Coordinates of C-alpha atoms in Angstrom, one line a residue:
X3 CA 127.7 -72.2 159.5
X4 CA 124.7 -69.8 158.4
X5 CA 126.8 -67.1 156.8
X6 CA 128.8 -69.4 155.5
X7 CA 125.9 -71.3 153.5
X8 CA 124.7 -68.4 152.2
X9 CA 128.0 -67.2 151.1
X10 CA 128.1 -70.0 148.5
X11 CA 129.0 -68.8 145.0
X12 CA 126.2 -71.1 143.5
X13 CA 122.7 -69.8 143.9
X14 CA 121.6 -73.9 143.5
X15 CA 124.4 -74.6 147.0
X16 CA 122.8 -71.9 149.1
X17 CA 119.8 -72.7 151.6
X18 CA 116.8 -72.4 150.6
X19 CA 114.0 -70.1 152.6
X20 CA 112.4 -72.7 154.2
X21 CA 115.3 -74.3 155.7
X22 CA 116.6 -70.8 156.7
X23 CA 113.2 -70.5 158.5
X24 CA 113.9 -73.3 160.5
X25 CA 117.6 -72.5 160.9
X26 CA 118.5 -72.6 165.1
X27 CA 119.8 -68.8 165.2
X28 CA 116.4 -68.1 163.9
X29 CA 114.2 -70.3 165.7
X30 CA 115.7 -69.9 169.0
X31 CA 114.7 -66.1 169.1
X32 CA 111.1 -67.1 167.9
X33 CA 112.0 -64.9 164.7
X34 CA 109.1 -62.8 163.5
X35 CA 109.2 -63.4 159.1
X36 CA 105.9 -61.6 159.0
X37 CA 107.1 -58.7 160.6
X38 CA 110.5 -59.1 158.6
X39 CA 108.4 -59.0 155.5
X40 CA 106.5 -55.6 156.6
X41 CA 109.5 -54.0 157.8
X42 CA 107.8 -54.0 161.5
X43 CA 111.2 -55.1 163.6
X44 CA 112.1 -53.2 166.3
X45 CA 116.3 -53.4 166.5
X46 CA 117.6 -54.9 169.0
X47 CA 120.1 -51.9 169.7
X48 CA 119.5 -48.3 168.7
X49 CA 123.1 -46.4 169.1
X50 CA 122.4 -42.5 170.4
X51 CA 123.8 -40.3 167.9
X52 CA 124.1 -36.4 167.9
X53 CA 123.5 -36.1 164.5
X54 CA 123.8 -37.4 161.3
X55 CA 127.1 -36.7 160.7
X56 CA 127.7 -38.6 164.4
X57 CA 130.3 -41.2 164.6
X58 CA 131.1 -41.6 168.0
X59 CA 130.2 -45.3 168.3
X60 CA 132.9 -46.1 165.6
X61 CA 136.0 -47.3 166.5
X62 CA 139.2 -44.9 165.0
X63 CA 141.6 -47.2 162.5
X64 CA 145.1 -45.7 161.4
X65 CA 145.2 -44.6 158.3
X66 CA 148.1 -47.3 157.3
X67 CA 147.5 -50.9 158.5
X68 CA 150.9 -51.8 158.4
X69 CA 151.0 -53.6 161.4
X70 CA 147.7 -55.2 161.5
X71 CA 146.9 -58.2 163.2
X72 CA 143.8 -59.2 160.8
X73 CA 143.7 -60.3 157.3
X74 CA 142.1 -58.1 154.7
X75 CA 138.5 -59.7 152.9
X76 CA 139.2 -59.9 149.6
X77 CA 137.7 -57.6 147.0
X78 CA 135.4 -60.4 145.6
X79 CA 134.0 -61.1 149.3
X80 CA 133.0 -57.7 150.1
X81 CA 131.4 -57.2 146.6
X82 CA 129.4 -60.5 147.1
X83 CA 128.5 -59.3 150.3
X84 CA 127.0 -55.7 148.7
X85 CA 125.3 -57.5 146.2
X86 CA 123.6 -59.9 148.3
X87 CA 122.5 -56.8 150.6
X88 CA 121.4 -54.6 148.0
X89 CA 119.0 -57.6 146.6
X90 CA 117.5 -57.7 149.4
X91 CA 114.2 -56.4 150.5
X92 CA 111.8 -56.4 153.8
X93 CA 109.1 -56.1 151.3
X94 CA 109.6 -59.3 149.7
X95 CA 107.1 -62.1 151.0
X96 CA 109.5 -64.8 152.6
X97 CA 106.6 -67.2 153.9

């Protein structure tokens, strides 16, 4: 239901900091904000790469999808998404 909420359209429907603080996919990994904040986290998974071209932890797609078994996101999803993520910062203060 996180993603969800903070997919809302309306800035005034989405959760605000503090209840996302105390959200249970956040509280049950004892989430570290400060650290968020400073930039400081340490992923959870570094993939090994060869290079920086490297995309050999990528799965390959066809070119066509003409028998796919998924549904496309919409154009408007994916640009909410990229908005939201660009937006955001680890510098900002979130406590």
């Amino acid at each position: 239901d996180l993603v969800e909420r903070l997919l809302r359209k309306s800035a005034s429907n989405r959760p605000s900091m503090k209840s996302l603080t105390q959200h249970l996919f956040f509280t049950s990994v004892k989430f570290d904000w400060a650290a968020a904040a400073q930039g400081r986290l340490t992923p959870p998974f570094v993939p090994p790469v060869r290079s920086k071209m490297d995309t050999h932890m990528f799965d390959e797609y066809p070119e066509s999808f003409g028998s796919a078994k998924f549904k496309l996101v919409s154009v408007g999803i994916v640009d909410h998404i990229f908005l939201l993520s660009a937006a955001w910062s680890p510098t900002v203060n979130f406590i």
